[in-house]
Amino acid sequence: MESRGGVPARPPAYEGVWRFTAPAVDVSVPQARHAVRDLLKRQGVPLQDDAVQGLLLIVSELVTNAVRHAALLSPEVAVEVAIGPEWIRVSVEDNHPYRPKALETDAGRTGGRGLLLVREITREAGGVCDVEHTATGGKIIWAALPLRPAPSPAPPAPPAIPSPSA
């Protein structure tokens, strides 16, 4: 953290950890996406629009997977958003023990590529993603992306200073 005159700088106002739960049903997918989008706006997280869209797609894919594949053993899913000064991490936790793997691309399949998509979006953004087991036997699937603030508009060029006439 930078400081001014030996006084530590305060952390950005957007930093923190937010967690919410939702039933493992289809309607929770858009609700989770909207909740994360609203959180980013409310907290003033400095993300470019394409990064926000990628992050929201990751949330949609992870919640969709939990709803489709874990609902039998996990009637509720938890979504967590953790924001630091240089990164943002989204995770989805359920109580199903199966640890999924990203599937290879298969042009003949119409589904089953959600985690592959999550991995690609994360990689392109310069982030990382993984799956972890919980102490209760479930799992957490997460993706962490670097925070790259939207570029500020370039300041206007200073006016030309006329040279003194001789």
PDB file of N, CA, C and O in Angstrom, residues 20-91:
ATOM      1  N   PHE A  20     -23.447 -14.723  -0.351  1.00  0.00           N
ATOM      2  CA  PHE A  20     -24.888 -14.927  -0.279  1.00  0.00           C
ATOM      3  C   PHE A  20     -25.195 -16.348  -0.715  1.00  0.00           C
ATOM      4  O   PHE A  20     -24.411 -16.982  -1.401  1.00  0.00           O
ATOM      5  N   THR A  21     -26.330 -16.839  -0.262  1.00  0.00           N
ATOM      6  CA  THR A  21     -26.762 -18.185  -0.624  1.00  0.00           C
ATOM      7  C   THR A  21     -28.032 -18.087  -1.458  1.00  0.00           C
ATOM      8  O   THR A  21     -28.756 -17.090  -1.407  1.00  0.00           O
ATOM      9  N   ALA A  22     -28.268 -19.157  -2.219  1.00  0.00           N
ATOM     10  CA  ALA A  22     -29.450 -19.216  -3.062  1.00  0.00           C
ATOM     11  C   ALA A  22     -29.852 -20.682  -3.199  1.00  0.00           C
ATOM     12  O   ALA A  22     -29.003 -21.574  -3.112  1.00  0.00           O
ATOM     13  N   PRO A  23     -31.127 -20.932  -3.430  1.00  0.00           N
ATOM     14  CA  PRO A  23     -31.536 -22.316  -3.673  1.00  0.00           C
ATOM     15  C   PRO A  23     -30.934 -22.819  -4.979  1.00  0.00           C
ATOM     16  O   PRO A  23     -30.708 -22.041  -5.898  1.00  0.00           O
ATOM     17  N   ALA A  24     -30.665 -24.100  -5.047  1.00  0.00           N
ATOM     18  CA  ALA A  24     -30.072 -24.699  -6.253  1.00  0.00           C
ATOM     19  C   ALA A  24     -31.161 -24.958  -7.285  1.00  0.00           C
ATOM     20  O   ALA A  24     -31.524 -26.106  -7.578  1.00  0.00           O
ATOM     21  N   VAL A  25     -31.693 -23.858  -7.829  1.00  0.00           N
ATOM     22  CA  VAL A  25     -32.736 -23.916  -8.849  1.00  0.00           C
ATOM     23  C   VAL A  25     -32.352 -22.974  -9.985  1.00  0.00           C
ATOM     24  O   VAL A  25     -31.556 -22.044  -9.796  1.00  0.00           O
ATOM     25  N   ASP A  26     -32.944 -23.199 -11.162  1.00  0.00           N
ATOM     26  CA  ASP A  26     -32.581 -22.424 -12.355  1.00  0.00           C
ATOM     27  C   ASP A  26     -32.670 -20.917 -12.178  1.00  0.00           C
ATOM     28  O   ASP A  26     -31.822 -20.174 -12.661  1.00  0.00           O
ATOM     29  N   VAL A  27     -33.690 -20.435 -11.489  1.00  0.00           N
ATOM     30  CA  VAL A  27     -33.877 -18.990 -11.347  1.00  0.00           C
ATOM     31  C   VAL A  27     -32.725 -18.340 -10.560  1.00  0.00           C
ATOM     32  O   VAL A  27     -32.505 -17.132 -10.659  1.00  0.00           O
ATOM     33  N   SER A  28     -31.975 -19.123  -9.816  1.00  0.00           N
ATOM     34  CA  SER A  28     -30.844 -18.578  -9.047  1.00  0.00           C
ATOM     35  C   SER A  28     -29.692 -18.136  -9.942  1.00  0.00           C
ATOM     36  O   SER A  28     -28.878 -17.311  -9.524  1.00  0.00           O
ATOM     37  N   VAL A  29     -29.611 -18.664 -11.156  1.00  0.00           N
ATOM     38  CA  VAL A  29     -28.508 -18.296 -12.059  1.00  0.00           C
ATOM     39  C   VAL A  29     -28.571 -16.809 -12.413  1.00  0.00           C
ATOM     40  O   VAL A  29     -27.610 -16.074 -12.139  1.00  0.00           O
ATOM     41  N   PRO A  30     -29.666 -16.306 -13.002  1.00  0.00           N
ATOM     42  CA  PRO A  30     -29.692 -14.870 -13.297  1.00  0.00           C
ATOM     43  C   PRO A  30     -29.701 -14.017 -12.033  1.00  0.00           C
ATOM     44  O   PRO A  30     -29.150 -12.910 -12.022  1.00  0.00           O
ATOM     45  N   GLN A  31     -30.297 -14.525 -10.941  1.00  0.00           N
ATOM     46  CA  GLN A  31     -30.293 -13.755  -9.700  1.00  0.00           C
ATOM     47  C   GLN A  31     -28.869 -13.565  -9.176  1.00  0.00           C
ATOM     48  O   GLN A  31     -28.514 -12.485  -8.716  1.00  0.00           O
ATOM     49  N   ALA A  32     -28.052 -14.620  -9.247  1.00  0.00           N
ATOM     50  CA  ALA A  32     -26.660 -14.509  -8.794  1.00  0.00           C
ATOM     51  C   ALA A  32     -25.878 -13.548  -9.683  1.00  0.00           C
ATOM     52  O   ALA A  32     -25.111 -12.708  -9.192  1.00  0.00           O
ATOM     53  N   ARG A  33     -26.079 -13.649 -10.981  1.00  0.00           N
ATOM     54  CA  ARG A  33     -25.390 -12.755 -11.918  1.00  0.00           C
ATOM     55  C   ARG A  33     -25.758 -11.294 -11.639  1.00  0.00           C
ATOM     56  O   ARG A  33     -24.890 -10.426 -11.554  1.00  0.00           O
ATOM     57  N   HIS A  34     -27.041 -11.027 -11.460  1.00  0.00           N
ATOM     58  CA  HIS A  34     -27.484  -9.657 -11.186  1.00  0.00           C
ATOM     59  C   HIS A  34     -26.973  -9.160  -9.837  1.00  0.00           C
ATOM     60  O   HIS A  34     -26.600  -7.996  -9.703  1.00  0.00           O
ATOM     61  N   ALA A  35     -26.943 -10.041  -8.835  1.00  0.00           N
ATOM     62  CA  ALA A  35     -26.447  -9.642  -7.514  1.00  0.00           C
ATOM     63  C   ALA A  35     -24.971  -9.251  -7.591  1.00  0.00           C
ATOM     64  O   ALA A  35     -24.554  -8.249  -6.997  1.00  0.00           O
ATOM     65  N   VAL A  36     -24.180 -10.017  -8.337  1.00  0.00           N
ATOM     66  CA  VAL A  36     -22.756  -9.691  -8.475  1.00  0.00           C
ATOM     67  C   VAL A  36     -22.588  -8.400  -9.271  1.00  0.00           C
ATOM     68  O   VAL A  36     -21.809  -7.522  -8.892  1.00  0.00           O
ATOM     69  N   ARG A  37     -23.338  -8.243 -10.355  1.00  0.00           N
ATOM     70  CA  ARG A  37     -23.263  -7.005 -11.141  1.00  0.00           C
ATOM     71  C   ARG A  37     -23.610  -5.791 -10.283  1.00  0.00           C
ATOM     72  O   ARG A  37     -22.910  -4.781 -10.294  1.00  0.00           O
ATOM     73  N   ASP A  38     -24.683  -5.895  -9.510  1.00  0.00           N
ATOM     74  CA  ASP A  38     -25.097  -4.788  -8.652  1.00  0.00           C
ATOM     75  C   ASP A  38     -24.051  -4.498  -7.576  1.00  0.00           C
ATOM     76  O   ASP A  38     -23.800  -3.334  -7.243  1.00  0.00           O
ATOM     77  N   LEU A  39     -23.434  -5.535  -7.035  1.00  0.00           N
ATOM     78  CA  LEU A  39     -22.375  -5.355  -6.038  1.00  0.00           C
ATOM     79  C   LEU A  39     -21.200  -4.578  -6.631  1.00  0.00           C
ATOM     80  O   LEU A  39     -20.682  -3.641  -6.013  1.00  0.00           O
ATOM     81  N   LEU A  40     -20.776  -4.965  -7.835  1.00  0.00           N
ATOM     82  CA  LEU A  40     -19.651  -4.282  -8.482  1.00  0.00           C
ATOM     83  C   LEU A  40     -19.958  -2.803  -8.681  1.00  0.00           C
ATOM     84  O   LEU A  40     -19.108  -1.942  -8.421  1.00  0.00           O
ATOM     85  N   LYS A  41     -21.176  -2.508  -9.108  1.00  0.00           N
ATOM     86  CA  LYS A  41     -21.576  -1.104  -9.316  1.00  0.00           C
ATOM     87  C   LYS A  41     -21.637  -0.357  -7.990  1.00  0.00           C
ATOM     88  O   LYS A  41     -21.123   0.751  -7.870  1.00  0.00           O
ATOM     89  N   ARG A  42     -22.306  -0.958  -7.011  1.00  0.00           N
ATOM     90  CA  ARG A  42     -22.490  -0.306  -5.716  1.00  0.00           C
ATOM     91  C   ARG A  42     -21.152  -0.001  -5.034  1.00  0.00           C
ATOM     92  O   ARG A  42     -20.978   1.047  -4.430  1.00  0.00           O
ATOM     93  N   GLN A  43     -20.205  -0.911  -5.168  1.00  0.00           N
ATOM     94  CA  GLN A  43     -18.906  -0.733  -4.517  1.00  0.00           C
ATOM     95  C   GLN A  43     -17.953   0.130  -5.348  1.00  0.00           C
ATOM     96  O   GLN A  43     -16.887   0.498  -4.876  1.00  0.00           O
ATOM     97  N   GLY A  44     -18.319   0.413  -6.592  1.00  0.00           N
ATOM     98  CA  GLY A  44     -17.453   1.223  -7.447  1.00  0.00           C
ATOM     99  C   GLY A  44     -16.164   0.513  -7.835  1.00  0.00           C
ATOM    100  O   GLY A  44     -15.102   1.125  -7.917  1.00  0.00           O
ATOM    101  N   VAL A  45     -16.263  -0.797  -8.089  1.00  0.00           N
ATOM    102  CA  VAL A  45     -15.087  -1.585  -8.459  1.00  0.00           C
ATOM    103  C   VAL A  45     -14.587  -1.126  -9.824  1.00  0.00           C
ATOM    104  O   VAL A  45     -15.356  -1.097 -10.794  1.00  0.00           O
ATOM    105  N   PRO A  46     -13.323  -0.752  -9.917  1.00  0.00           N
ATOM    106  CA  PRO A  46     -12.785  -0.222 -11.176  1.00  0.00           C
ATOM    107  C   PRO A  46     -12.446  -1.325 -12.181  1.00  0.00           C
ATOM    108  O   PRO A  46     -11.304  -1.742 -12.301  1.00  0.00           O
ATOM    109  N   LEU A  47     -13.466  -1.791 -12.892  1.00  0.00           N
ATOM    110  CA  LEU A  47     -13.278  -2.836 -13.902  1.00  0.00           C
ATOM    111  C   LEU A  47     -13.757  -2.331 -15.252  1.00  0.00           C
ATOM    112  O   LEU A  47     -14.770  -1.637 -15.338  1.00  0.00           O
ATOM    113  N   GLN A  48     -13.044  -2.721 -16.286  1.00  0.00           N
ATOM    114  CA  GLN A  48     -13.483  -2.410 -17.637  1.00  0.00           C
ATOM    115  C   GLN A  48     -14.723  -3.240 -17.951  1.00  0.00           C
ATOM    116  O   GLN A  48     -14.921  -4.318 -17.384  1.00  0.00           O
ATOM    117  N   ASP A  49     -15.544  -2.755 -18.875  1.00  0.00           N
ATOM    118  CA  ASP A  49     -16.789  -3.451 -19.209  1.00  0.00           C
ATOM    119  C   ASP A  49     -16.559  -4.888 -19.659  1.00  0.00           C
ATOM    120  O   ASP A  49     -17.311  -5.784 -19.283  1.00  0.00           O
ATOM    121  N   ASP A  50     -15.514  -5.143 -20.457  1.00  0.00           N
ATOM    122  CA  ASP A  50     -15.280  -6.513 -20.921  1.00  0.00           C
ATOM    123  C   ASP A  50     -14.900  -7.429 -19.759  1.00  0.00           C
ATOM    124  O   ASP A  50     -15.286  -8.593 -19.734  1.00  0.00           O
ATOM    125  N   ALA A  51     -14.195  -6.917 -18.769  1.00  0.00           N
ATOM    126  CA  ALA A  51     -13.845  -7.718 -17.594  1.00  0.00           C
ATOM    127  C   ALA A  51     -15.096  -8.012 -16.764  1.00  0.00           C
ATOM    128  O   ALA A  51     -15.261  -9.121 -16.246  1.00  0.00           O
ATOM    129  N   VAL A  52     -15.982  -7.027 -16.636  1.00  0.00           N
ATOM    130  CA  VAL A  52     -17.237  -7.241 -15.912  1.00  0.00           C
ATOM    131  C   VAL A  52     -18.058  -8.321 -16.618  1.00  0.00           C
ATOM    132  O   VAL A  52     -18.565  -9.243 -15.971  1.00  0.00           O
ATOM    133  N   GLN A  53     -18.167  -8.234 -17.941  1.00  0.00           N
ATOM    134  CA  GLN A  53     -18.938  -9.225 -18.696  1.00  0.00           C
ATOM    135  C   GLN A  53     -18.342 -10.622 -18.535  1.00  0.00           C
ATOM    136  O   GLN A  53     -19.077 -11.605 -18.379  1.00  0.00           O
ATOM    137  N   GLY A  54     -17.017 -10.725 -18.585  1.00  0.00           N
ATOM    138  CA  GLY A  54     -16.366 -12.021 -18.385  1.00  0.00           C
ATOM    139  C   GLY A  54     -16.620 -12.573 -16.994  1.00  0.00           C
ATOM    140  O   GLY A  54     -16.926 -13.755 -16.822  1.00  0.00           O
ATOM    141  N   LEU A  55     -16.533 -11.715 -15.991  1.00  0.00           N
ATOM    142  CA  LEU A  55     -16.774 -12.127 -14.618  1.00  0.00           C
ATOM    143  C   LEU A  55     -18.215 -12.598 -14.427  1.00  0.00           C
ATOM    144  O   LEU A  55     -18.471 -13.617 -13.783  1.00  0.00           O
ATOM    145  N   LEU A  56     -19.157 -11.884 -15.016  1.00  0.00           N
ATOM    146  CA  LEU A  56     -20.571 -12.271 -14.895  1.00  0.00           C
ATOM    147  C   LEU A  56     -20.855 -13.581 -15.622  1.00  0.00           C
ATOM    148  O   LEU A  56     -21.665 -14.397 -15.159  1.00  0.00           O
ATOM    149  N   LEU A  57     -20.173 -13.823 -16.728  1.00  0.00           N
ATOM    150  CA  LEU A  57     -20.320 -15.103 -17.428  1.00  0.00           C
ATOM    151  C   LEU A  57     -19.762 -16.239 -16.565  1.00  0.00           C
ATOM    152  O   LEU A  57     -20.356 -17.321 -16.478  1.00  0.00           O
ATOM    153  N   ILE A  58     -18.647 -15.987 -15.896  1.00  0.00           N
ATOM    154  CA  ILE A  58     -18.076 -16.990 -14.983  1.00  0.00           C
ATOM    155  C   ILE A  58     -19.082 -17.320 -13.877  1.00  0.00           C
ATOM    156  O   ILE A  58     -19.330 -18.490 -13.575  1.00  0.00           O
ATOM    157  N   VAL A  59     -19.679 -16.295 -13.270  1.00  0.00           N
ATOM    158  CA  VAL A  59     -20.671 -16.516 -12.214  1.00  0.00           C
ATOM    159  C   VAL A  59     -21.820 -17.357 -12.755  1.00  0.00           C
ATOM    160  O   VAL A  59     -22.238 -18.335 -12.127  1.00  0.00           O
ATOM    161  N   SER A  60     -22.327 -17.004 -13.933  1.00  0.00           N
ATOM    162  CA  SER A  60     -23.435 -17.756 -14.532  1.00  0.00           C
ATOM    163  C   SER A  60     -23.075 -19.221 -14.738  1.00  0.00           C
ATOM    164  O   SER A  60     -23.862 -20.118 -14.423  1.00  0.00           O
ATOM    165  N   GLU A  61     -21.891 -19.468 -15.280  1.00  0.00           N
ATOM    166  CA  GLU A  61     -21.479 -20.850 -15.555  1.00  0.00           C
ATOM    167  C   GLU A  61     -21.300 -21.648 -14.266  1.00  0.00           C
ATOM    168  O   GLU A  61     -21.720 -22.804 -14.185  1.00  0.00           O
ATOM    169  N   LEU A  62     -20.693 -21.046 -13.258  1.00  0.00           N
ATOM    170  CA  LEU A  62     -20.455 -21.774 -12.009  1.00  0.00           C
ATOM    171  C   LEU A  62     -21.752 -22.070 -11.269  1.00  0.00           C
ATOM    172  O   LEU A  62     -21.938 -23.175 -10.755  1.00  0.00           O
ATOM    173  N   VAL A  63     -22.667 -21.113 -11.226  1.00  0.00           N
ATOM    174  CA  VAL A  63     -23.951 -21.349 -10.558  1.00  0.00           C
ATOM    175  C   VAL A  63     -24.773 -22.361 -11.362  1.00  0.00           C
ATOM    176  O   VAL A  63     -25.400 -23.252 -10.792  1.00  0.00           O
ATOM    177  N   THR A  64     -24.743 -22.255 -12.689  1.00  0.00           N
ATOM    178  CA  THR A  64     -25.450 -23.225 -13.531  1.00  0.00           C
ATOM    179  C   THR A  64     -24.954 -24.637 -13.253  1.00  0.00           C
ATOM    180  O   THR A  64     -25.754 -25.568 -13.108  1.00  0.00           O
ATOM    181  N   ASN A  65     -23.637 -24.816 -13.177  1.00  0.00           N
ATOM    182  CA  ASN A  65     -23.094 -26.145 -12.890  1.00  0.00           C
ATOM    183  C   ASN A  65     -23.574 -26.661 -11.543  1.00  0.00           C
ATOM    184  O   ASN A  65     -23.936 -27.837 -11.413  1.00  0.00           O
ATOM    185  N   ALA A  66     -23.578 -25.794 -10.523  1.00  0.00           N
ATOM    186  CA  ALA A  66     -24.029 -26.225  -9.201  1.00  0.00           C
ATOM    187  C   ALA A  66     -25.505 -26.615  -9.236  1.00  0.00           C
ATOM    188  O   ALA A  66     -25.896 -27.624  -8.645  1.00  0.00           O
ATOM    189  N   VAL A  67     -26.311 -25.839  -9.945  1.00  0.00           N
ATOM    190  CA  VAL A  67     -27.743 -26.123 -10.037  1.00  0.00           C
ATOM    191  C   VAL A  67     -27.983 -27.435 -10.794  1.00  0.00           C
ATOM    192  O   VAL A  67     -28.772 -28.280 -10.365  1.00  0.00           O
ATOM    193  N   ARG A  68     -27.289 -27.623 -11.911  1.00  0.00           N
ATOM    194  CA  ARG A  68     -27.527 -28.823 -12.744  1.00  0.00           C
ATOM    195  C   ARG A  68     -26.939 -30.096 -12.169  1.00  0.00           C
ATOM    196  O   ARG A  68     -27.503 -31.174 -12.350  1.00  0.00           O
ATOM    197  N   HIS A  69     -25.782 -29.991 -11.519  1.00  0.00           N
ATOM    198  CA  HIS A  69     -25.062 -31.212 -11.147  1.00  0.00           C
ATOM    199  C   HIS A  69     -24.982 -31.489  -9.654  1.00  0.00           C
ATOM    200  O   HIS A  69     -24.595 -32.590  -9.272  1.00  0.00           O
ATOM    201  N   ALA A  70     -25.307 -30.511  -8.821  1.00  0.00           N
ATOM    202  CA  ALA A  70     -25.134 -30.717  -7.385  1.00  0.00           C
ATOM    203  C   ALA A  70     -26.419 -30.600  -6.585  1.00  0.00           C
ATOM    204  O   ALA A  70     -26.424 -30.886  -5.394  1.00  0.00           O
ATOM    205  N   ALA A  71     -27.506 -30.173  -7.200  1.00  0.00           N
ATOM    206  CA  ALA A  71     -28.732 -29.866  -6.463  1.00  0.00           C
ATOM    207  C   ALA A  71     -29.259 -31.039  -5.643  1.00  0.00           C
ATOM    208  O   ALA A  71     -29.811 -30.834  -4.559  1.00  0.00           O
ATOM    209  N   LEU A  72     -29.078 -32.255  -6.131  1.00  0.00           N
ATOM    210  CA  LEU A  72     -29.592 -33.415  -5.407  1.00  0.00           C
ATOM    211  C   LEU A  72     -28.977 -33.519  -4.010  1.00  0.00           C
ATOM    212  O   LEU A  72     -29.670 -33.780  -3.035  1.00  0.00           O
ATOM    213  N   LEU A  73     -27.680 -33.285  -3.913  1.00  0.00           N
ATOM    214  CA  LEU A  73     -26.990 -33.356  -2.623  1.00  0.00           C
ATOM    215  C   LEU A  73     -26.784 -31.987  -1.982  1.00  0.00           C
ATOM    216  O   LEU A  73     -26.341 -31.901  -0.841  1.00  0.00           O
ATOM    217  N   SER A  74     -27.069 -30.940  -2.737  1.00  0.00           N
ATOM    218  CA  SER A  74     -26.840 -29.587  -2.237  1.00  0.00           C
ATOM    219  C   SER A  74     -28.012 -28.691  -2.660  1.00  0.00           C
ATOM    220  O   SER A  74     -27.956 -28.043  -3.696  1.00  0.00           O
ATOM    221  N   PRO A  75     -29.072 -28.648  -1.850  1.00  0.00           N
ATOM    222  CA  PRO A  75     -30.231 -27.846  -2.234  1.00  0.00           C
ATOM    223  C   PRO A  75     -29.982 -26.339  -2.191  1.00  0.00           C
ATOM    224  O   PRO A  75     -30.814 -25.564  -2.634  1.00  0.00           O
ATOM    225  N   GLU A  76     -28.812 -25.949  -1.710  1.00  0.00           N
ATOM    226  CA  GLU A  76     -28.460 -24.529  -1.645  1.00  0.00           C
ATOM    227  C   GLU A  76     -27.015 -24.361  -2.110  1.00  0.00           C
ATOM    228  O   GLU A  76     -26.182 -25.230  -1.874  1.00  0.00           O
ATOM    229  N   VAL A  77     -26.740 -23.255  -2.791  1.00  0.00           N
ATOM    230  CA  VAL A  77     -25.378 -22.937  -3.212  1.00  0.00           C
ATOM    231  C   VAL A  77     -25.000 -21.599  -2.587  1.00  0.00           C
ATOM    232  O   VAL A  77     -25.861 -20.773  -2.289  1.00  0.00           O
ATOM    233  N   ALA A  78     -23.710 -21.409  -2.388  1.00  0.00           N
ATOM    234  CA  ALA A  78     -23.211 -20.149  -1.839  1.00  0.00           C
ATOM    235  C   ALA A  78     -22.322 -19.491  -2.888  1.00  0.00           C
ATOM    236  O   ALA A  78     -21.492 -20.151  -3.516  1.00  0.00           O
ATOM    237  N   VAL A  79     -22.510 -18.203  -3.070  1.00  0.00           N
ATOM    238  CA  VAL A  79     -21.687 -17.415  -3.984  1.00  0.00           C
ATOM    239  C   VAL A  79     -20.915 -16.416  -3.131  1.00  0.00           C
ATOM    240  O   VAL A  79     -21.496 -15.764  -2.265  1.00  0.00           O
ATOM    241  N   GLU A  80     -19.622 -16.335  -3.379  1.00  0.00           N
ATOM    242  CA  GLU A  80     -18.790 -15.391  -2.637  1.00  0.00           C
ATOM    243  C   GLU A  80     -18.018 -14.522  -3.618  1.00  0.00           C
ATOM    244  O   GLU A  80     -17.506 -15.015  -4.622  1.00  0.00           O
ATOM    245  N   VAL A  81     -17.939 -13.245  -3.313  1.00  0.00           N
ATOM    246  CA  VAL A  81     -17.163 -12.291  -4.096  1.00  0.00           C
ATOM    247  C   VAL A  81     -16.177 -11.654  -3.129  1.00  0.00           C
ATOM    248  O   VAL A  81     -16.584 -11.059  -2.120  1.00  0.00           O
ATOM    249  N   ALA A  82     -14.892 -11.807  -3.413  1.00  0.00           N
ATOM    250  CA  ALA A  82     -13.841 -11.200  -2.590  1.00  0.00           C
ATOM    251  C   ALA A  82     -13.063 -10.242  -3.484  1.00  0.00           C
ATOM    252  O   ALA A  82     -12.604 -10.626  -4.560  1.00  0.00           O
ATOM    253  N   ILE A  83     -12.938  -8.997  -3.027  1.00  0.00           N
ATOM    254  CA  ILE A  83     -12.272  -7.977  -3.830  1.00  0.00           C
ATOM    255  C   ILE A  83     -11.121  -7.391  -3.030  1.00  0.00           C
ATOM    256  O   ILE A  83     -11.309  -6.911  -1.912  1.00  0.00           O
ATOM    257  N   GLY A  84      -9.932  -7.476  -3.608  1.00  0.00           N
ATOM    258  CA  GLY A  84      -8.744  -6.897  -3.003  1.00  0.00           C
ATOM    259  C   GLY A  84      -8.295  -5.694  -3.818  1.00  0.00           C
ATOM    260  O   GLY A  84      -8.956  -5.315  -4.789  1.00  0.00           O
ATOM    261  N   PRO A  85      -7.169  -5.121  -3.466  1.00  0.00           N
ATOM    262  CA  PRO A  85      -6.711  -3.934  -4.194  1.00  0.00           C
ATOM    263  C   PRO A  85      -6.306  -4.228  -5.634  1.00  0.00           C
ATOM    264  O   PRO A  85      -6.362  -3.340  -6.482  1.00  0.00           O
ATOM    265  N   GLU A  86      -5.935  -5.479  -5.935  1.00  0.00           N
ATOM    266  CA  GLU A  86      -5.449  -5.798  -7.274  1.00  0.00           C
ATOM    267  C   GLU A  86      -6.113  -7.006  -7.903  1.00  0.00           C
ATOM    268  O   GLU A  86      -5.693  -7.449  -8.959  1.00  0.00           O
ATOM    269  N   TRP A  87      -7.146  -7.572  -7.261  1.00  0.00           N
ATOM    270  CA  TRP A  87      -7.774  -8.769  -7.783  1.00  0.00           C
ATOM    271  C   TRP A  87      -9.224  -8.859  -7.335  1.00  0.00           C
ATOM    272  O   TRP A  87      -9.641  -8.205  -6.392  1.00  0.00           O
ATOM    273  N   ILE A  88      -9.969  -9.717  -8.026  1.00  0.00           N
ATOM    274  CA  ILE A  88     -11.334 -10.046  -7.644  1.00  0.00           C
ATOM    275  C   ILE A  88     -11.491 -11.549  -7.798  1.00  0.00           C
ATOM    276  O   ILE A  88     -11.024 -12.138  -8.773  1.00  0.00           O
ATOM    277  N   ARG A  89     -12.120 -12.178  -6.804  1.00  0.00           N
ATOM    278  CA  ARG A  89     -12.289 -13.627  -6.808  1.00  0.00           C
ATOM    279  C   ARG A  89     -13.767 -13.933  -6.610  1.00  0.00           C
ATOM    280  O   ARG A  89     -14.385 -13.408  -5.684  1.00  0.00           O
ATOM    281  N   VAL A  90     -14.316 -14.755  -7.501  1.00  0.00           N
ATOM    282  CA  VAL A  90     -15.680 -15.235  -7.328  1.00  0.00           C
ATOM    283  C   VAL A  90     -15.619 -16.740  -7.115  1.00  0.00           C
ATOM    284  O   VAL A  90     -14.795 -17.430  -7.720  1.00  0.00           O
ATOM    285  N   SER A  91     -16.462 -17.226  -6.227  1.00  0.00           N
ATOM    286  CA  SER A  91     -16.488 -18.663  -5.983  1.00  0.00           C
ATOM    287  C   SER A  91     -17.921 -19.112  -5.757  1.00  0.00           C
ATOM    288  O   SER A  91     -18.767 -18.333  -5.315  1.00  0.00           O
TER     289      SER A  91
END
